[in-house]
Coordinates of C-alpha atoms in Angstrom, one line a residue:
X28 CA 0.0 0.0 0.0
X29 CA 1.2 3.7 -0.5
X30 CA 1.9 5.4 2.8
X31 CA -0.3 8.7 3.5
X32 CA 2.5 9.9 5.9
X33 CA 6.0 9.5 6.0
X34 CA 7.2 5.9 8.1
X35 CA 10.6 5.8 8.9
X36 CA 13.0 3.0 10.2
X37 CA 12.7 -0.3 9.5
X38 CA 10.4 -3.7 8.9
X39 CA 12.0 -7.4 8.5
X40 CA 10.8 -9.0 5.3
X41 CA 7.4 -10.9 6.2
X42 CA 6.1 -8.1 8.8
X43 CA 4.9 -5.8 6.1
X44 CA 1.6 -6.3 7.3
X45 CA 3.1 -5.0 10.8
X46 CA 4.3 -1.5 8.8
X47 CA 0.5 -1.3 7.3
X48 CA -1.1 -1.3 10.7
X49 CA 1.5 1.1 12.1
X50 CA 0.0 3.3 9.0
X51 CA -3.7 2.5 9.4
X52 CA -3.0 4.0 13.0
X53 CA -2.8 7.6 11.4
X54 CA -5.6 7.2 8.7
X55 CA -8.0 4.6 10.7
X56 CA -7.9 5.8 14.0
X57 CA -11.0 7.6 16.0
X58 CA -11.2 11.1 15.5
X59 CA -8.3 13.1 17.0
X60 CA -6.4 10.1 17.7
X61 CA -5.2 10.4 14.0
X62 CA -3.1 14.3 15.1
X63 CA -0.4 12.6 16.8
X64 CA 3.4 10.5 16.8
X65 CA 4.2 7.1 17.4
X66 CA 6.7 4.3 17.4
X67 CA 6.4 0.9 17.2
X68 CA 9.1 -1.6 18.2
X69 CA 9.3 -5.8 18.0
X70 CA 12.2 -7.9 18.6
X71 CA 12.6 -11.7 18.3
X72 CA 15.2 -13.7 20.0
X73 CA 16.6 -9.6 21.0
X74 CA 17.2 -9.3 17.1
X75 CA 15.1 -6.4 16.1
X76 CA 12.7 -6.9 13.4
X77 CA 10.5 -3.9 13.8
X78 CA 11.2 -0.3 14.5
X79 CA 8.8 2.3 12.7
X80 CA 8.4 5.5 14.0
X81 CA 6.2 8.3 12.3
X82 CA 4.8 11.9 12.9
X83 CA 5.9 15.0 14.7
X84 CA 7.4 15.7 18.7
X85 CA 5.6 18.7 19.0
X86 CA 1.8 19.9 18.1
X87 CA 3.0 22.6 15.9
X88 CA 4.7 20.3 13.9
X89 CA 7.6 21.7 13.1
X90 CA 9.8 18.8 14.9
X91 CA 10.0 15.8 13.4
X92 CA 9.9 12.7 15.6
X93 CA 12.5 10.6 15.6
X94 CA 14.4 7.5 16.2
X95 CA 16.1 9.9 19.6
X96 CA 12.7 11.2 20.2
X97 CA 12.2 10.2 23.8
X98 CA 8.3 10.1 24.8
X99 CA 6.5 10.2 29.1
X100 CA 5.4 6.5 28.8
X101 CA 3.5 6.4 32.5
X102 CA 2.5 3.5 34.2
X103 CA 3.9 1.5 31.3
X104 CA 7.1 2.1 33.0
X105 CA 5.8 -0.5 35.9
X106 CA 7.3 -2.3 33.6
X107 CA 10.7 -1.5 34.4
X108 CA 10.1 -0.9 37.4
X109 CA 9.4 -4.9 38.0
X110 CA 12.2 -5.6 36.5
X111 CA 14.3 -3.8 38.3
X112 CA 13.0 -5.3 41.7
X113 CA 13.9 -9.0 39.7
X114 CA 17.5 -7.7 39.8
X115 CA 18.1 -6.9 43.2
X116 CA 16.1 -10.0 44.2
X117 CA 18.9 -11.7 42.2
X118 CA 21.6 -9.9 44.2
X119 CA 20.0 -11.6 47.0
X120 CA 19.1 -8.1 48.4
X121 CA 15.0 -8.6 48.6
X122 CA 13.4 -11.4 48.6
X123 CA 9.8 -11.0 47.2
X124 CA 8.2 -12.9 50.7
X125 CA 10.0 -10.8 53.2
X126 CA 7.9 -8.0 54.8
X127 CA 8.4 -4.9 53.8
X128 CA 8.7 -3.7 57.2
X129 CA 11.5 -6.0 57.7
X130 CA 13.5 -3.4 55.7
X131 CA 10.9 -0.4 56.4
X132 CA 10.1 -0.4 60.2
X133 CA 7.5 2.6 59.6
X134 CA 5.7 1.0 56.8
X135 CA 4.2 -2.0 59.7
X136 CA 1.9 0.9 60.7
X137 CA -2.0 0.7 60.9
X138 CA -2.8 -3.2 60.0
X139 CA 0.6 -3.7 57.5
X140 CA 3.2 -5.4 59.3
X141 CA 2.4 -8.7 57.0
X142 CA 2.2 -7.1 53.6
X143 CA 5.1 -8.9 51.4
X144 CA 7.2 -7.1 48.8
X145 CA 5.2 -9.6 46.0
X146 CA 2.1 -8.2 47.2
X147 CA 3.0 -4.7 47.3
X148 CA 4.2 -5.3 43.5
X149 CA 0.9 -6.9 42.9
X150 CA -0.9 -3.8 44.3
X151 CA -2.0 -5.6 47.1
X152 CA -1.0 -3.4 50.0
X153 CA -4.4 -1.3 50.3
X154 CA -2.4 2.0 49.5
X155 CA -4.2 3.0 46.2
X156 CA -4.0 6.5 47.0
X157 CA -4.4 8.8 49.9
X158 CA -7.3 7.9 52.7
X159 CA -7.1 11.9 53.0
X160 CA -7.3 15.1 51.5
X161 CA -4.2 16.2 50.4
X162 CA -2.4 19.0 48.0
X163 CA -1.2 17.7 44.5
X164 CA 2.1 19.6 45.1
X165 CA 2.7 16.6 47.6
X166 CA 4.1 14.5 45.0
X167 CA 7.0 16.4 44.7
X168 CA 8.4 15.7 48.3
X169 CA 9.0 12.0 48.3
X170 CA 9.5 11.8 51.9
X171 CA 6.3 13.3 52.6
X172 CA 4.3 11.0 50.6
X173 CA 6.1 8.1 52.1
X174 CA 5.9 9.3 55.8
X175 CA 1.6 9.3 54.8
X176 CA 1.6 6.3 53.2
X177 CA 3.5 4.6 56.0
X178 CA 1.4 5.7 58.8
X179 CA -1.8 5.4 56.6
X180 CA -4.6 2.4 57.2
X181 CA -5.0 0.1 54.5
X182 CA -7.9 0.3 51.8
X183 CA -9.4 -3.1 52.3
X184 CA -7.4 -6.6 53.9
X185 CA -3.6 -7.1 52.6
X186 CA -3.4 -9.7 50.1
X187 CA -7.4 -10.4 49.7
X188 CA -7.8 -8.8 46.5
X189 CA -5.8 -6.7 43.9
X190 CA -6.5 -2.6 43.4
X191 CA -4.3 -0.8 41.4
X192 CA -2.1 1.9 42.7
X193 CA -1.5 4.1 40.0
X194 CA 1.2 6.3 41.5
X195 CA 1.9 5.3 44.8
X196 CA 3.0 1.6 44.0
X197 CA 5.9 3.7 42.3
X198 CA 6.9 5.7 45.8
X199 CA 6.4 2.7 47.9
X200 CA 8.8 0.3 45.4
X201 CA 11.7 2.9 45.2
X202 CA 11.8 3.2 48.9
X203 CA 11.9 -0.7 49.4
X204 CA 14.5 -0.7 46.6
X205 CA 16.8 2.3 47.8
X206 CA 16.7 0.3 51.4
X207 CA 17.8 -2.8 50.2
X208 CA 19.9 -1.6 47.5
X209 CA 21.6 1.9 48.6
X210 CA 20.4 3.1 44.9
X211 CA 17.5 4.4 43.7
X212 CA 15.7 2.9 40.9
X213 CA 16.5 5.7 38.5
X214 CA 20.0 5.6 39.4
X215 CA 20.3 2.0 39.2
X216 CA 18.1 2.2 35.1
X217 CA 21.1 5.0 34.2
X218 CA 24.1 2.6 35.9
X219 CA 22.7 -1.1 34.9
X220 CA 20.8 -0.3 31.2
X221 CA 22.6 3.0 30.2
X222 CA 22.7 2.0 26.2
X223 CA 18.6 1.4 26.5
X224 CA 18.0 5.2 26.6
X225 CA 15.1 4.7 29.4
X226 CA 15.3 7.3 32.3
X227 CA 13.0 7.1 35.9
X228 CA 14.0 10.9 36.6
X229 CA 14.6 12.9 33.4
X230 CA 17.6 15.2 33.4
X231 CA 17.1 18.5 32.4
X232 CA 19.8 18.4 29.7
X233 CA 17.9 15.6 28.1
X234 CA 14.3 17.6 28.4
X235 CA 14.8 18.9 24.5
X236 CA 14.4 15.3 23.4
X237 CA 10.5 14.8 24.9
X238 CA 7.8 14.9 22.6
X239 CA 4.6 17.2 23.3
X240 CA 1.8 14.8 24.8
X241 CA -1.7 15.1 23.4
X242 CA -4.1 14.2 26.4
X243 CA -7.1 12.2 26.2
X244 CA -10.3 14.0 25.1
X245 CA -12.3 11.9 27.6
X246 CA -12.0 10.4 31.0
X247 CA -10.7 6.9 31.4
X248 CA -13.6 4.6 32.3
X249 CA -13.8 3.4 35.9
X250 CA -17.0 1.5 36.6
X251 CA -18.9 2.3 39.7
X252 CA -16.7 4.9 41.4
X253 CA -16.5 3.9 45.3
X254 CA -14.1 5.6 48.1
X255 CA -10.9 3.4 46.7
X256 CA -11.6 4.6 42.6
X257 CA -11.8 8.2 44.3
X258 CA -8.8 7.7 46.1
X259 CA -6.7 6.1 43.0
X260 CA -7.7 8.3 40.5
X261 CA -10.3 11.6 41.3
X262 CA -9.2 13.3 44.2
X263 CA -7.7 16.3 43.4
X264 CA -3.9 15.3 45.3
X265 CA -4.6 11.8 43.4
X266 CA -1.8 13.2 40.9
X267 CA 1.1 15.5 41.2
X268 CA 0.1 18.6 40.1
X269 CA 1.3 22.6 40.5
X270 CA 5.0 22.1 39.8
X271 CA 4.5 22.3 36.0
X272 CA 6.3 19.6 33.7
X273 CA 9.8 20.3 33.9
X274 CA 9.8 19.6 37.5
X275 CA 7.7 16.1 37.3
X276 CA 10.2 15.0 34.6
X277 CA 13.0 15.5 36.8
X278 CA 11.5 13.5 39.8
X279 CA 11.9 9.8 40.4
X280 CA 8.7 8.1 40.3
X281 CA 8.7 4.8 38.2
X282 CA 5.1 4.4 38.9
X283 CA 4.3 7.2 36.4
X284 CA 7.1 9.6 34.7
X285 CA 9.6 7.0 32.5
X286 CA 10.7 8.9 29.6
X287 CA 12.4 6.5 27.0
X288 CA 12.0 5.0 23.8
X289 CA 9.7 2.2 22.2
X290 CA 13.4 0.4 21.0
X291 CA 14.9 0.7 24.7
X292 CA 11.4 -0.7 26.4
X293 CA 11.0 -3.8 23.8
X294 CA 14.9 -4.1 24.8
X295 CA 14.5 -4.2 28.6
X296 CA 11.4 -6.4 28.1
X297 CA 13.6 -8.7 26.5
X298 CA 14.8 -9.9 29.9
X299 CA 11.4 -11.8 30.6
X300 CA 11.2 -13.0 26.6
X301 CA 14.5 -14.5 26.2
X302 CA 15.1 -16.2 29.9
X303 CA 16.5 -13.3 31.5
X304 CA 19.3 -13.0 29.2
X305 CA 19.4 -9.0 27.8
X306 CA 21.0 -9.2 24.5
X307 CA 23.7 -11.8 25.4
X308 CA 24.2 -10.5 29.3
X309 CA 22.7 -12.6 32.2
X310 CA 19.8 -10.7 33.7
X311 CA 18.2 -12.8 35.9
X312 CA 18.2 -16.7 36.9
X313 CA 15.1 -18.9 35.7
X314 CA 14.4 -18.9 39.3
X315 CA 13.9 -15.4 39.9
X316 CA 12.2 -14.8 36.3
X317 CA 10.2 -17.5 37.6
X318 CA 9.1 -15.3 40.5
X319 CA 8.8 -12.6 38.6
X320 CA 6.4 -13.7 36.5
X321 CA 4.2 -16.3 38.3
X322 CA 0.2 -15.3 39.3
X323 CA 0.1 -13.4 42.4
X324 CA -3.3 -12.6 42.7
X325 CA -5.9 -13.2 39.7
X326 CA -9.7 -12.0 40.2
X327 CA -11.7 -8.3 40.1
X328 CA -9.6 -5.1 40.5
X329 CA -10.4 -3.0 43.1
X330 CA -9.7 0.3 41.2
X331 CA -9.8 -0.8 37.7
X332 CA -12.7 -2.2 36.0
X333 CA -11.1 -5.3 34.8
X334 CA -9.8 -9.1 35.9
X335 CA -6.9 -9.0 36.3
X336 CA -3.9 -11.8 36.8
X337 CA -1.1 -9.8 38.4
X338 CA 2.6 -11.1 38.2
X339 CA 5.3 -9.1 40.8
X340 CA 4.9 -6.1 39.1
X341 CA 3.2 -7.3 35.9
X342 CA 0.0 -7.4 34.1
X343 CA -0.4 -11.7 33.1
X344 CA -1.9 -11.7 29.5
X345 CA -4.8 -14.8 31.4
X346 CA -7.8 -13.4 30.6
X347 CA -7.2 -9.6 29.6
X348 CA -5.8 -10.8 26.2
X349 CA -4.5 -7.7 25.6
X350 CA -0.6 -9.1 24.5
X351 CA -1.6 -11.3 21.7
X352 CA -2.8 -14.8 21.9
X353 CA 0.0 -16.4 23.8
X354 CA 0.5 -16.0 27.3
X355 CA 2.7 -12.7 27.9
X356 CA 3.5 -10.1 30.4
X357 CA 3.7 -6.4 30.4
X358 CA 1.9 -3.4 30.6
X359 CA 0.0 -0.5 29.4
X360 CA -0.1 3.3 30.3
X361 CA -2.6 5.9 30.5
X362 CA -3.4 6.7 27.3
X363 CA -2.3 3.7 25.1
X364 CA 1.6 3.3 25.1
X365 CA 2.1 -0.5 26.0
X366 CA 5.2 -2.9 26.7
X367 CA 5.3 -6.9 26.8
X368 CA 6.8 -9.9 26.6
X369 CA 6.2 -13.3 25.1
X370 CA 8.3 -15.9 26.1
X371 CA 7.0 -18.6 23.8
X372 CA 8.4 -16.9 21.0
X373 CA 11.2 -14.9 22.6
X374 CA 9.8 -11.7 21.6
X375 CA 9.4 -8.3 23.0
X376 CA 7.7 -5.2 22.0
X377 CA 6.6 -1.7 22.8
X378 CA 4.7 1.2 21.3
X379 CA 4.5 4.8 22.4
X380 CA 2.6 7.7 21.2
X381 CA 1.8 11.5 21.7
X382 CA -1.9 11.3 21.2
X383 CA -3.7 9.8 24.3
X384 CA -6.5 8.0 24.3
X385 CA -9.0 7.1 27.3
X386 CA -8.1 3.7 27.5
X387 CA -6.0 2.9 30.6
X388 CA -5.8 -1.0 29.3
X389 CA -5.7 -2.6 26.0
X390 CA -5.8 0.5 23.2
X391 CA -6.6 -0.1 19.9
X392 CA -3.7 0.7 18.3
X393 CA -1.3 -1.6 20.1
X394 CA -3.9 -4.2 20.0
X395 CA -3.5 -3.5 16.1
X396 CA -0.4 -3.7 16.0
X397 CA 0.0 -7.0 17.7
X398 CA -2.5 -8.8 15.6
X399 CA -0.5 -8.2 12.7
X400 CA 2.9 -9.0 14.7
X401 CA 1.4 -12.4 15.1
X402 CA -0.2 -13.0 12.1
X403 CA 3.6 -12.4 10.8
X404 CA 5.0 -14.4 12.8

């Protein structure tokens, strides 16, 4: 087919059908969705077969995206995020049973003394958002959010049920990591995956690179809306807010601000396609990819209107269906950009984008995009 806009980089023979969805995107797409930048990228056994980016950075359109472009992915860098808990449970530092109170005294307050690191990862810990009011400018003072969250009663009973935490999960992680480790998780991303151009706290040298987001012209759908949904996602302090956006990109949440590139998140997520092995370099043992990846909890979310089989830190493809046909892990962010894993055919992938949709899970275009990855493959 002739392109109507300009694709560049570059599709293995037998995934041309891979480069027409990445097109249909831009001409197919709802209303609005069509105004916007993306990138798509696949590799197989780490070999990359697909890497197609299109559009412009910035909604004047006078910078082109490209293959440096880097893009605000949000909660699809829980991602990385769980992978970079795998690693220091391979160093032997954490070990997903232990308490997290057994490295974070404080954080036993109020009914959690028993809450694992696994279930914390699998958004099991009650602490979907704050129980009170609070300013969005909180956010921006890490040891404030933790000293509340410490102190703070869970939502409903540790490790009964699943309810996402959309930004605190991110806090809460970090501070179990830096504990354990004596690093934070961004510094550990910059030290341990430097070539993968993926940053959890965005230096301001490297702010010219970030594209212009497009936000969603609708809400995200919640279901019935209850005290934990208001909580999560609709009080006003239930996002940072009031700094402006240089100073979120700077801070360290991995919950909600990874800048990076579709090519370094299909990369990273390589690690759970190809048996822990990142392009040649031991990642993680079968064991702890094991742990990594095994059901935590699987039944009704508490925040999000889905059922969901959580892994340590990642969404199982059992039942969503929203990685393909095979059984993958991953995950999406607010507004469509999605990264996963599929063992079973040692491949990874990722897709980013500037226009936003309202779709917290499972966005059309991925989901495009991945029906004709398959039907490649």
């Amino acid at each position: 087919m002739t392109d109507p806009i300009d694709i560049h980089g570059s599709c293995a023979p037998g995934f041309e059908a891979v480069r027409d969805a990445f097109a249909a995107n831009f001409t197919e797409a709802p209303e609005g969705l069509n105004e916007q930048a993306a990138r798509f990228s696949v590799l197989v056994e780490g070999e990359t077969v697909v890497d197609l980016w299109a559009g412009w950075a910035d909604t004047a359109k006078t910078t082109p995206f490209t293959d440096t472009t880097l893009t605000s992915v949000f909660s699809t860098g829980k991602a990385v995020m769980a992978i970079l808990m795998a690693t220091a449970v391979e160093a032997g530092q954490i070990d997903y049973d232990q308490t997290v109170a057994s490295l974070w005294p404080a954080f036993g307050a109020a009914g959690k003394q028993d809450v694992t690191v696994a279930q914390l990862m699998s958004h099991q810990a009650g602490l979907p958002g704050f129980s009170e009011a609070v300013e969005p400018s909180i956010w921006f003072d890490a040891a404030a959010v933790l000293d509340r969250l410490a102190a703070q009663a869970p939502m409903w009973a540790p490790g009964t049920a699943s309810g996402y935490h959309p930004i605190t999960v991110g806090y809460l992680a970090n501070e179990v990591y830096r504990r354990a480790t004596g690093r934070t998780m961004g510094q550990a991303l910059r030290e341990d995956f430097a070539d993968l151009d993926l940053w959890i706290g965005l230096p301001e040298s490297e702010h010219g690179r970030v594209a212009q987001m497009r936000k969603p012209t609708a809400a995200p759908s919640l279901g019935t809306i209850d005290p934990i949904k208001q909580a999560a996602f609709l009080d006003r302090g239930s996002a940072p807010g009031g700094r402006g956006s240089t100073e979120w990109r700077k801070m360290e949440i991995p919950s909600a601000n990874l800048h990076g590139t579709a090519l370094g998140l299909a990369r990273i997520l390589g690690v759970v396609a190809n048996g822990g092995v990142l392009e040649g370099r031991s990642v993680l043992s079968g064991g702890v990819l094991g742990q990594l990846t095994r059901e935590r909890i699987h039944g009704p979310d508490k925040v999000l209107p889905y059922d969901i089989s959580w892994a340590a830190g990642l969404m199982r493809n059992d039942g969503l269906k929203v990685f393909g046909p095979d059984a993958a892990f991953g995950h999406y962010g607010w507004g469509g950009s999605m990264a996963m894993a599929d063992p079973s055919r040692r491949l990874s992938a990722a897709y980013v984008m500037t226009r936003q949709s309202p779709h917290l899970i499972g966005d059309p275009r991925p989901k495009r995009l991945l029906t004709a990855l398959y039907d490649s493959l």
